One Martini backbone bead per residue (centre of mass of N, CA, C, O) as a GRO file, in nm:
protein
  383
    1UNK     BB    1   0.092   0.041   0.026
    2UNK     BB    2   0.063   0.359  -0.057
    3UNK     BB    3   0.126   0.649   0.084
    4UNK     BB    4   0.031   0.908   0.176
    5UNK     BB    5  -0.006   1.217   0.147
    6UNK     BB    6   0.031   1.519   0.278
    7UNK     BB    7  -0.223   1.618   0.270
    8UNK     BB    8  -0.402   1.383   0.345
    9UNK     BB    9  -0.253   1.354   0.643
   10UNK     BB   10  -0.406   1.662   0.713
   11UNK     BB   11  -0.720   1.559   0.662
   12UNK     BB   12  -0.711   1.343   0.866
   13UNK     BB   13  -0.659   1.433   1.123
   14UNK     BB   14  -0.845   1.678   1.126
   15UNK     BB   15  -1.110   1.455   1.101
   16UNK     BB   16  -1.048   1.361   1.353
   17UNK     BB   17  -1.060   1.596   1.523
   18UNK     BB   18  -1.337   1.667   1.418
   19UNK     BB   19  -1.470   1.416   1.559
   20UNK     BB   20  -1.372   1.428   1.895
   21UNK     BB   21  -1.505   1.727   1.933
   22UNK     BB   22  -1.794   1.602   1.895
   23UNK     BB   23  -1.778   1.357   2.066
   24UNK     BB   24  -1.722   1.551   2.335
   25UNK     BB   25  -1.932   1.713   2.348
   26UNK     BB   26  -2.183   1.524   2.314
   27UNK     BB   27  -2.055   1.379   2.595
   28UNK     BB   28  -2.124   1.600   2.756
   29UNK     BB   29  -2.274   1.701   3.041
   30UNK     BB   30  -2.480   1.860   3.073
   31UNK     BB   31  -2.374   2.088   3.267
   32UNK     BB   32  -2.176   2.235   3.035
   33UNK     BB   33  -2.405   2.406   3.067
   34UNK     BB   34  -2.573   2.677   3.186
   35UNK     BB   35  -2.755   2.669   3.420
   36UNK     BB   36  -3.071   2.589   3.468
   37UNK     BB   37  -3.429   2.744   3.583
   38UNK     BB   38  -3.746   2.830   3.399
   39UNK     BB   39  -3.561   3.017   3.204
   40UNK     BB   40  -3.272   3.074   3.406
   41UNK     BB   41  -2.957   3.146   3.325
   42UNK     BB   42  -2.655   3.023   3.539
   43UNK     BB   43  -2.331   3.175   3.562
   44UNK     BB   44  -2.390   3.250   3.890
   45UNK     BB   45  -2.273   3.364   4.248
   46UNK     BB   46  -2.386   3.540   4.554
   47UNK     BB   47  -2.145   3.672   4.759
   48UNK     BB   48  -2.035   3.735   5.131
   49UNK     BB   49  -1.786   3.951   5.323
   50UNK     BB   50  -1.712   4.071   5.623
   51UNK     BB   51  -1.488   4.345   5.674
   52UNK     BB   52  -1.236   4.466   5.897
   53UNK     BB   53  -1.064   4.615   5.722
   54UNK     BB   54  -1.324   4.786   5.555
   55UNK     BB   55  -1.549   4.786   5.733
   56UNK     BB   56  -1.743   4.593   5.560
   57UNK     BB   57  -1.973   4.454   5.279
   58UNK     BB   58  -1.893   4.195   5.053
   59UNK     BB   59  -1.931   4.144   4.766
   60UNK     BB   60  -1.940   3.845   4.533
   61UNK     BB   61  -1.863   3.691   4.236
   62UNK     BB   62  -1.922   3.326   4.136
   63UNK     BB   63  -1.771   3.105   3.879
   64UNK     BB   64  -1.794   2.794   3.820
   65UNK     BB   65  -1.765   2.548   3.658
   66UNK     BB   66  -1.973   2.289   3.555
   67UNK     BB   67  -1.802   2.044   3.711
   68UNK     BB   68  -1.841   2.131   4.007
   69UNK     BB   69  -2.172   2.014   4.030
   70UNK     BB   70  -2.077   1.692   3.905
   71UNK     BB   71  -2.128   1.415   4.067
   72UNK     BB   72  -2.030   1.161   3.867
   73UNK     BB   73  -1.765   1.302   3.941
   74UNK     BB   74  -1.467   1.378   4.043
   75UNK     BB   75  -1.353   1.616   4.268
   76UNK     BB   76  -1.228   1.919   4.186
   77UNK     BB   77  -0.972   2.151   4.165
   78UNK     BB   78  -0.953   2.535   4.106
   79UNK     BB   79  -0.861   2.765   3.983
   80UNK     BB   80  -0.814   3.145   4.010
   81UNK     BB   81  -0.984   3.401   3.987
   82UNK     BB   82  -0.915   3.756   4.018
   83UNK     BB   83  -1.187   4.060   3.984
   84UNK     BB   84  -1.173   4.352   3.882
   85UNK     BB   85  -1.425   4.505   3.820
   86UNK     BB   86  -1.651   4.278   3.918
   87UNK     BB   87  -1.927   4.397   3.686
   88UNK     BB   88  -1.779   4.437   3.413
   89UNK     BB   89  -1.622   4.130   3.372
   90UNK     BB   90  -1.721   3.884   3.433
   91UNK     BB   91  -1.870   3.765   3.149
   92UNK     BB   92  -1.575   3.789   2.986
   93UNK     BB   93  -1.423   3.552   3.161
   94UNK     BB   94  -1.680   3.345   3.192
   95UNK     BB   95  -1.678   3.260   2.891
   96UNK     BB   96  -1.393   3.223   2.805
   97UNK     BB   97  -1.349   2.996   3.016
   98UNK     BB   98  -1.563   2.829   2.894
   99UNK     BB   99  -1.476   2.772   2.593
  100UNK     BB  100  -1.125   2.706   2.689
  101UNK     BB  101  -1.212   2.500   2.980
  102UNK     BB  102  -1.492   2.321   2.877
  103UNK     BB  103  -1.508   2.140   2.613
  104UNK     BB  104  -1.568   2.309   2.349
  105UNK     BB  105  -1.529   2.183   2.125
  106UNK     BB  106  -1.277   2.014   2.218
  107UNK     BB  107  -1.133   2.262   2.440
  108UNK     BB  108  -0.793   2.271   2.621
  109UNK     BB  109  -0.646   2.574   2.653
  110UNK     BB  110  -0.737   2.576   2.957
  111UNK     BB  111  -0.820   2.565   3.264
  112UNK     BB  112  -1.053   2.502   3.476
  113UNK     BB  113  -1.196   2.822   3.625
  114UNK     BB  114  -1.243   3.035   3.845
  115UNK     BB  115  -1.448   3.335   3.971
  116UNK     BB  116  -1.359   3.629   4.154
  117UNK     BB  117  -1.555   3.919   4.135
  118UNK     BB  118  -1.500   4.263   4.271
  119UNK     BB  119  -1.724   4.494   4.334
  120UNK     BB  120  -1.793   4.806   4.408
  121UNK     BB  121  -1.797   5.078   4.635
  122UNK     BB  122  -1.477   5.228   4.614
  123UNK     BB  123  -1.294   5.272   4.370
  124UNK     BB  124  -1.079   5.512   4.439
  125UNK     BB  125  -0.994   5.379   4.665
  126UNK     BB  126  -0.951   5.052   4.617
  127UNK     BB  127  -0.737   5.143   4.326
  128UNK     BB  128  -0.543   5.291   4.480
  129UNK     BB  129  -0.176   5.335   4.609
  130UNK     BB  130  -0.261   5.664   4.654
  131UNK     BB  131  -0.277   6.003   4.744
  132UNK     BB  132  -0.441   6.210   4.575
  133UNK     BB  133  -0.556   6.544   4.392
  134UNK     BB  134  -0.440   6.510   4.069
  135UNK     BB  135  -0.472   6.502   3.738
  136UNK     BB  136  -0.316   6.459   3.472
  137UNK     BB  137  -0.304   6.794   3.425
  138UNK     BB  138  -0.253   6.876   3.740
  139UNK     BB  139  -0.518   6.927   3.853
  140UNK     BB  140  -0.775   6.942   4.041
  141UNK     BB  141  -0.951   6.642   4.218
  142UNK     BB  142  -1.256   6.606   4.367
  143UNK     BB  143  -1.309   6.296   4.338
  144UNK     BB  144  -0.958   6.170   4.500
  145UNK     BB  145  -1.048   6.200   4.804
  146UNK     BB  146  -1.057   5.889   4.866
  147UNK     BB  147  -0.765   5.802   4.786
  148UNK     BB  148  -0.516   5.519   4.860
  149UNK     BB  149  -0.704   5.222   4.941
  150UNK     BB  150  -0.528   4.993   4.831
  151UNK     BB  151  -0.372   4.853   5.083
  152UNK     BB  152  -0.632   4.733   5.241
  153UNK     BB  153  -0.763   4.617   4.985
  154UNK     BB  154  -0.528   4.371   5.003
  155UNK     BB  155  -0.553   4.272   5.259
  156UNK     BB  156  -0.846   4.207   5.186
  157UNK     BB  157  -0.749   3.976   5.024
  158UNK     BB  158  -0.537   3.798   5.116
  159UNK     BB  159  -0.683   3.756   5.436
  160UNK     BB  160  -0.987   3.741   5.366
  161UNK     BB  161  -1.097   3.648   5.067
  162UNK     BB  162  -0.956   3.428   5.020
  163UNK     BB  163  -0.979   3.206   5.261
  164UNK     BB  164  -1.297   3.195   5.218
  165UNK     BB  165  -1.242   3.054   4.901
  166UNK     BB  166  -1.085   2.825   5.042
  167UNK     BB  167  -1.301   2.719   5.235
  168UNK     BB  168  -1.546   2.697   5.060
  169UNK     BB  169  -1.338   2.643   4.769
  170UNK     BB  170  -1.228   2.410   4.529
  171UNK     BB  171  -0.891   2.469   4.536
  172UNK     BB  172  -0.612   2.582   4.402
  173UNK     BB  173  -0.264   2.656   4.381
  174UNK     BB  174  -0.384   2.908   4.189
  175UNK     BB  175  -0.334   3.258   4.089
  176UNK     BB  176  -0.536   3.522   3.964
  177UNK     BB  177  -0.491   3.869   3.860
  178UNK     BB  178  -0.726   4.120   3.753
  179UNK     BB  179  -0.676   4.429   3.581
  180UNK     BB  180  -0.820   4.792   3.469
  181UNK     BB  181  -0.669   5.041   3.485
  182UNK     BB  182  -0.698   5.094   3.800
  183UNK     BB  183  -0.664   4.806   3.863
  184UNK     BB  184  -0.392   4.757   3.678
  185UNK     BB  185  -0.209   4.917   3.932
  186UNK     BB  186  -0.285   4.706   4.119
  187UNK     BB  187  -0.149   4.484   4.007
  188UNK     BB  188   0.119   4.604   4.035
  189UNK     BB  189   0.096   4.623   4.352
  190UNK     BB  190   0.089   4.364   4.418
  191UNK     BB  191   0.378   4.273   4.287
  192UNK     BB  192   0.515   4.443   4.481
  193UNK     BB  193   0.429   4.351   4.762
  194UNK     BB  194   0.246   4.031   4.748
  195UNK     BB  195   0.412   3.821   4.490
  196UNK     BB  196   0.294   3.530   4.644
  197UNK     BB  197  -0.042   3.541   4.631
  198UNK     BB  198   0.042   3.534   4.309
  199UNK     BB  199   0.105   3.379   3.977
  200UNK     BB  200  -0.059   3.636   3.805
  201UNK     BB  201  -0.020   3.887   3.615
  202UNK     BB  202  -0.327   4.154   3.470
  203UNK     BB  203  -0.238   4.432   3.309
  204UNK     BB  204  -0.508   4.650   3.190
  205UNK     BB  205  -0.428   4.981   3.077
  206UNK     BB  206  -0.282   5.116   3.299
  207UNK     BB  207  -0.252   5.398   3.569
  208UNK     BB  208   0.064   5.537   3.546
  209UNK     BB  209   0.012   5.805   3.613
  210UNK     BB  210  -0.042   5.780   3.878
  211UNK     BB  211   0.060   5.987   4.091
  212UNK     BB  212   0.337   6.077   3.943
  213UNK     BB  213   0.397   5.779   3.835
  214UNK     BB  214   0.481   5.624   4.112
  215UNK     BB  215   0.508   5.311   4.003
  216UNK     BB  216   0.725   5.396   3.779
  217UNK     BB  217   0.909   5.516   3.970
  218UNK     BB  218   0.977   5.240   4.097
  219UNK     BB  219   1.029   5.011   3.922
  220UNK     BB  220   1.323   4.965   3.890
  221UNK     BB  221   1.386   4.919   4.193
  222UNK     BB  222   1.253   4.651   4.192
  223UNK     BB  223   1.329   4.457   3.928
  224UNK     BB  224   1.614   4.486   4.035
  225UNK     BB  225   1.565   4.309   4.332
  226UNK     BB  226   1.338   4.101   4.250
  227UNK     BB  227   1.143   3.806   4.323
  228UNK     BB  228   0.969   3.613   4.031
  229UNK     BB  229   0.965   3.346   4.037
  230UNK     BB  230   0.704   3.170   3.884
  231UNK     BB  231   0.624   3.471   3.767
  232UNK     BB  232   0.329   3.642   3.537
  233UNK     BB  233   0.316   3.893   3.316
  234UNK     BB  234   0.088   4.121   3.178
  235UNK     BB  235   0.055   4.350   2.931
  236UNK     BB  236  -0.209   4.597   2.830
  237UNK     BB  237  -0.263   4.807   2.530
  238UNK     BB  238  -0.396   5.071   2.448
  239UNK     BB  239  -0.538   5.340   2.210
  240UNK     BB  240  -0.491   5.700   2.383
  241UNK     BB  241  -0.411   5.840   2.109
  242UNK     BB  242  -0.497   6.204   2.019
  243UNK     BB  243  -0.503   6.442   1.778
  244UNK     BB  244  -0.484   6.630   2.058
  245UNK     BB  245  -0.221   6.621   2.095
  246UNK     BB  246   0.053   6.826   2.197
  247UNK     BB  247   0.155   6.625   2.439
  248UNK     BB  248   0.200   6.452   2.668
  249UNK     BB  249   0.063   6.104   2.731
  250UNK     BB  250   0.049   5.987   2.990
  251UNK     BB  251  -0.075   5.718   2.999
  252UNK     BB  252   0.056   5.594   2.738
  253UNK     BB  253   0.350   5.638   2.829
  254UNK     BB  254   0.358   5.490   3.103
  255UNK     BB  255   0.350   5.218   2.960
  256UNK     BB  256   0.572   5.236   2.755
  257UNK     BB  257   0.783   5.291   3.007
  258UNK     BB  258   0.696   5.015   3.178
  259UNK     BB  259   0.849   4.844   2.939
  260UNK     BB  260   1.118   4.910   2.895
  261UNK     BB  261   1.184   4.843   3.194
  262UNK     BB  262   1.165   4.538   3.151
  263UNK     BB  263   1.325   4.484   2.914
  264UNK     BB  264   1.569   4.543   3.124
  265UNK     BB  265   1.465   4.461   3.426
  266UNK     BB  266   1.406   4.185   3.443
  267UNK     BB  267   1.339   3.931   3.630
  268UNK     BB  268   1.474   3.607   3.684
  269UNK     BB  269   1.182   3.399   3.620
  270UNK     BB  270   1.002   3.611   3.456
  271UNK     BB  271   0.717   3.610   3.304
  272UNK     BB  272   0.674   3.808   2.995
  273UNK     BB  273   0.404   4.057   2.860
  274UNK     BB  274   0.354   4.246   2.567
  275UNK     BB  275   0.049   4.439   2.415
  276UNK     BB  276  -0.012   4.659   2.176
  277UNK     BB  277  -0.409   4.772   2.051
  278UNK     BB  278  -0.478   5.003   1.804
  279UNK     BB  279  -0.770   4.898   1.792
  280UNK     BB  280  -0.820   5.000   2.090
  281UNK     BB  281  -0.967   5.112   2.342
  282UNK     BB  282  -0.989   5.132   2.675
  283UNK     BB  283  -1.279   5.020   2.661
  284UNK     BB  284  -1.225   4.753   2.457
  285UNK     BB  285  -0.951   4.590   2.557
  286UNK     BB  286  -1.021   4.356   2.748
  287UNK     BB  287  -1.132   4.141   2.625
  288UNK     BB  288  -0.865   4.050   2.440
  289UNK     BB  289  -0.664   4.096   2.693
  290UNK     BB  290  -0.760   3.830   2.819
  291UNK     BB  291  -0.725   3.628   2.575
  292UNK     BB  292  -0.422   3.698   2.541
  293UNK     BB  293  -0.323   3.608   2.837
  294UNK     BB  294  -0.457   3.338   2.874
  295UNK     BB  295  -0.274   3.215   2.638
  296UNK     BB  296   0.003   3.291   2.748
  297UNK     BB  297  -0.006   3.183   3.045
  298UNK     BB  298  -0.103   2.874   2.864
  299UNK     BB  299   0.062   2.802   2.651
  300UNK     BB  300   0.110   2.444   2.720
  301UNK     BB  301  -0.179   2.321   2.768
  302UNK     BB  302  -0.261   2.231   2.528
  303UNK     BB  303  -0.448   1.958   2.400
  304UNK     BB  304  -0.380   1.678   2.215
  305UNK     BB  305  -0.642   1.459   2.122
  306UNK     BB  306  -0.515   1.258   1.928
  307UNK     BB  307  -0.188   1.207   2.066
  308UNK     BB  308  -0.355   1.095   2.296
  309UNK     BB  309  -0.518   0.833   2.142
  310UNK     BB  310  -0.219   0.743   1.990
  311UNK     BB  311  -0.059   0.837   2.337
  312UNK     BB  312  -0.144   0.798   2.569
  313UNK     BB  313   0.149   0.896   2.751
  314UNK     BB  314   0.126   1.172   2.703
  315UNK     BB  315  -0.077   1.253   2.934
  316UNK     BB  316   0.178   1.268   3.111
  317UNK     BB  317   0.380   1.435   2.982
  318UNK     BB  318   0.200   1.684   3.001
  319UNK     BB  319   0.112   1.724   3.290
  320UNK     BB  320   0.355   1.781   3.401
  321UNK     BB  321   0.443   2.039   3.245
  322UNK     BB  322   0.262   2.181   3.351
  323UNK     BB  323   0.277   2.146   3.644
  324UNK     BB  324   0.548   2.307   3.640
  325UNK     BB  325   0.462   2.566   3.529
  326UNK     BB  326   0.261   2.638   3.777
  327UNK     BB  327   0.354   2.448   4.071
  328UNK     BB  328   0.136   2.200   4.064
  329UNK     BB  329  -0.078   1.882   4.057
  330UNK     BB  330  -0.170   1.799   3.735
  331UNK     BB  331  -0.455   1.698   3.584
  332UNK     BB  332  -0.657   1.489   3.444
  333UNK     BB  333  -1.002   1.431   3.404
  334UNK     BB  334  -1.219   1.201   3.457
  335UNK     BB  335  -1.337   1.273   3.187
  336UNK     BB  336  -1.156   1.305   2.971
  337UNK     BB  337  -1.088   1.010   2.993
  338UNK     BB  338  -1.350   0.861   2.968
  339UNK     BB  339  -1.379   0.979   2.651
  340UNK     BB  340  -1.146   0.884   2.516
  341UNK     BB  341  -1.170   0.593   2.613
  342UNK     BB  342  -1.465   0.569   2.414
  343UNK     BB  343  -1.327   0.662   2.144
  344UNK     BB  344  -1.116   0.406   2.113
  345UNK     BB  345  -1.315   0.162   2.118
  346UNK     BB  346  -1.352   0.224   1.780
  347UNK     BB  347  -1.058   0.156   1.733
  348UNK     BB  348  -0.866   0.094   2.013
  349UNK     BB  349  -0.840  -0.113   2.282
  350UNK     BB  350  -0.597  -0.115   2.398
  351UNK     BB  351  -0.591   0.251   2.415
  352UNK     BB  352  -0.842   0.216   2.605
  353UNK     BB  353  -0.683   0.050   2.833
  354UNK     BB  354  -0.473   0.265   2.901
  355UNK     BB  355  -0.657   0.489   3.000
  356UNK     BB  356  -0.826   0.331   3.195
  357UNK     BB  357  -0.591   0.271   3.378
  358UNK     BB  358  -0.510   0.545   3.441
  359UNK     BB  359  -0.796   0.646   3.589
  360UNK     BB  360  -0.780   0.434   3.803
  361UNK     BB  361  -0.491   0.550   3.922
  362UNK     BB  362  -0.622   0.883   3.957
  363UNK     BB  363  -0.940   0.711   4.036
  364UNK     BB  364  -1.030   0.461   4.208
  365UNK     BB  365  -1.366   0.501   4.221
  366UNK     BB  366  -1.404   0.487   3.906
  367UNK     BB  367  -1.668   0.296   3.789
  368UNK     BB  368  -1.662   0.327   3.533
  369UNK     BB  369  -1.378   0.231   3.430
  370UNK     BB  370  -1.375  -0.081   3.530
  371UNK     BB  371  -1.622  -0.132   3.378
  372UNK     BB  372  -1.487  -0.098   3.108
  373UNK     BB  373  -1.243  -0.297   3.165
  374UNK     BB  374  -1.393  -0.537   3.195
  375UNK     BB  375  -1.554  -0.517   2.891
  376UNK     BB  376  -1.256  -0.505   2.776
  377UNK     BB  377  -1.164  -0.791   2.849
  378UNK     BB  378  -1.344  -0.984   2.787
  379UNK     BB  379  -1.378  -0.932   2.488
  380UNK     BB  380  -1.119  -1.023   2.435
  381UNK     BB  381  -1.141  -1.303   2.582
  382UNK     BB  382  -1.364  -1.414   2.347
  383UNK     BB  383  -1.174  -1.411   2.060
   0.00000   0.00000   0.00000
């Protein structure tokens, strides 16, 4: 038999990927869709935790992945986002995580992954690393009568909004910071002051003219002296430029010149990507920067199921990969696996017999697996 030409071993390769992804999603659980009742769909649920730093009452907008309360399967624990200006963007990073990471057409280029996203009481407050009084214009500004209260608020999220996330719900030890705007400051004010508390920080657009650009002239002496091992930064740039600037653009510049200073000062150890947005204002710019925050973060993440169900050992050496890059130990999930195993039963029941073994070692109580495996060996020794 003469071999296939190469156009079309990649026909089939496609062809095999594109019925793999369909019969993953179709053999996916109910509960992979948005959970519903009544005619009304449940993307989240509303918590809260009384701060005695911050003296008040916050609420919290709480995503878990649809796997989480699918009880048929191991219950696993998921990594966090924590979500800055946590009622405008709650949407937009819990849709990305569904699409991209519970296996929607076979996807699983991000892990599922929870999100706490922290609705704002008073942003100003909240969301400074410093008292100002004047903007960008050098004007008084009597709006930012109350700012400075970022570090109280920071403490609020370390000491107590984690902690009560941590026993409340199924987390793994892996989290991310997500901010744009003022938040974006906060988010780099979080990597100077506590850079132990999360794995990854995303400032999206970020207000680095604030208070005389305070941040910005942190900036070299900190990355010059800082241990920022394990730890991931994206920075993520609308076009904030006007054609009626006739002078310098502080908000514009100040994040052009805190890439420069990265790239000349970044810490051995600090993953870190910047991307520009031409085509992006202020306000558009957070969709696509979370979107492409998530891949770059996970860039290894991507699971290749062909590569799977033809090398079932893939997945252990896939997995180790992550693991190391997380800094946790992490797992397929035992849908994952007995999905593949499913699919496999149909082509090489050897490699579904390997997968299956995989699965009951990774979750021994895994009735499904034991059961596939009981019926494809009787099967086997019947022939």
């Amino acid at each position: 038999m003469s071999p296939l030409p190469n156009s079309d071993v990649v026909m089939l390769r496609t062809s095999r990927l594109a019925a793999l992804g369909v019969v993953l999603a179709a053999s996916a659980p109910a509960q992979l869709a948005p959970r519903s009742n009544l005619g009304t769909i449940t993307i989240g649920r509303v918590d809260s935790i009384w701060s005695p730093t911050l003296k008040e009452q916050r609420k919290i907008l709480i995503y878990t992945p649809p796997s989480y309360d699918d009880t048929s399967f191991t219950p696993q624990h998921y990594p966090v986002v924590y979500l800055l200006d946590g009622d405008a963007h709650f949407h937009s990073v819990t849709g990305l995580l569904q699409i991209l990471g519970t296996g929607v057409n076979g996807t699983y280029v991000v892990p599922e992954m929870m999100v706490v996203a922290i609705p704002n009481t008073d942003r100003t407050r909240d969301l400074t690393p410093t008292h100002a009084t004047a903007g960008t214009d050098g004007k008084p500004a009597p709006g930012f009568k109350t700012s400075g209260g970022g570090p109280n608020f920071l403490r609020f999220v370390k000491s107590e909004l984690i902690p009560h996330i941590d026993s409340a719900y199924r987390t793994a030890p892996y989290r991310m910071l997500i901010g744009h705007s003022l938040g974006g400051i906060m988010v780099i004010s979080a990597l100077y002051t506590m850079p132990e508390t999360f794995n990854s920080y995303v400032a999206i657009d970020p207000s680095l003219w604030w208070d005389d650009r305070t941040l910005l002239r942190q900036a070299k002496g900190y990355f010059t002296r800082a241990s920022l091992s394990g730890r991931t930064l994206f920075v993520g740039q609308a076009n904030t430029l006007s054609p009626d600037d006739t002078t310098d653009n502080p908000h514009y510049s100040s994040i052009v010149r805190f890439n420069s200073l990265l790239d000349r000062y970044r810490p051995e150890g600090l993953r870190y990507a910047y991307k520009y947005y031409p085509n992006d204002s202020h306000g558009s710019v957070p969709l696509i920067a979370e979107y492409d925050a998530l891949r770059f973060i996970f860039a290894d993440y991507n699971l290749n199921l062909v590569r799977a169900l033809d090398e079932p050992s893939y997945l252990t050496n896939h997995y180790r990969q992550i693991s190391a890059s997380l800094g946790y130990t992490v797992q397929p999930s035992e849908r994952t696996l007995l999905q593949l195993a499913q699919f496999a039963t149909q082509r090489d029941t050897s490699k579904a017999i390997a997968l299956l073994d995989m699965t009951t070692r990774l979750y021994p109580g895994s009735r499904r697996a034991t059961q596939m495996l009981r019926q494809l060996r009787r099967s086997g020794s019947e022939r």
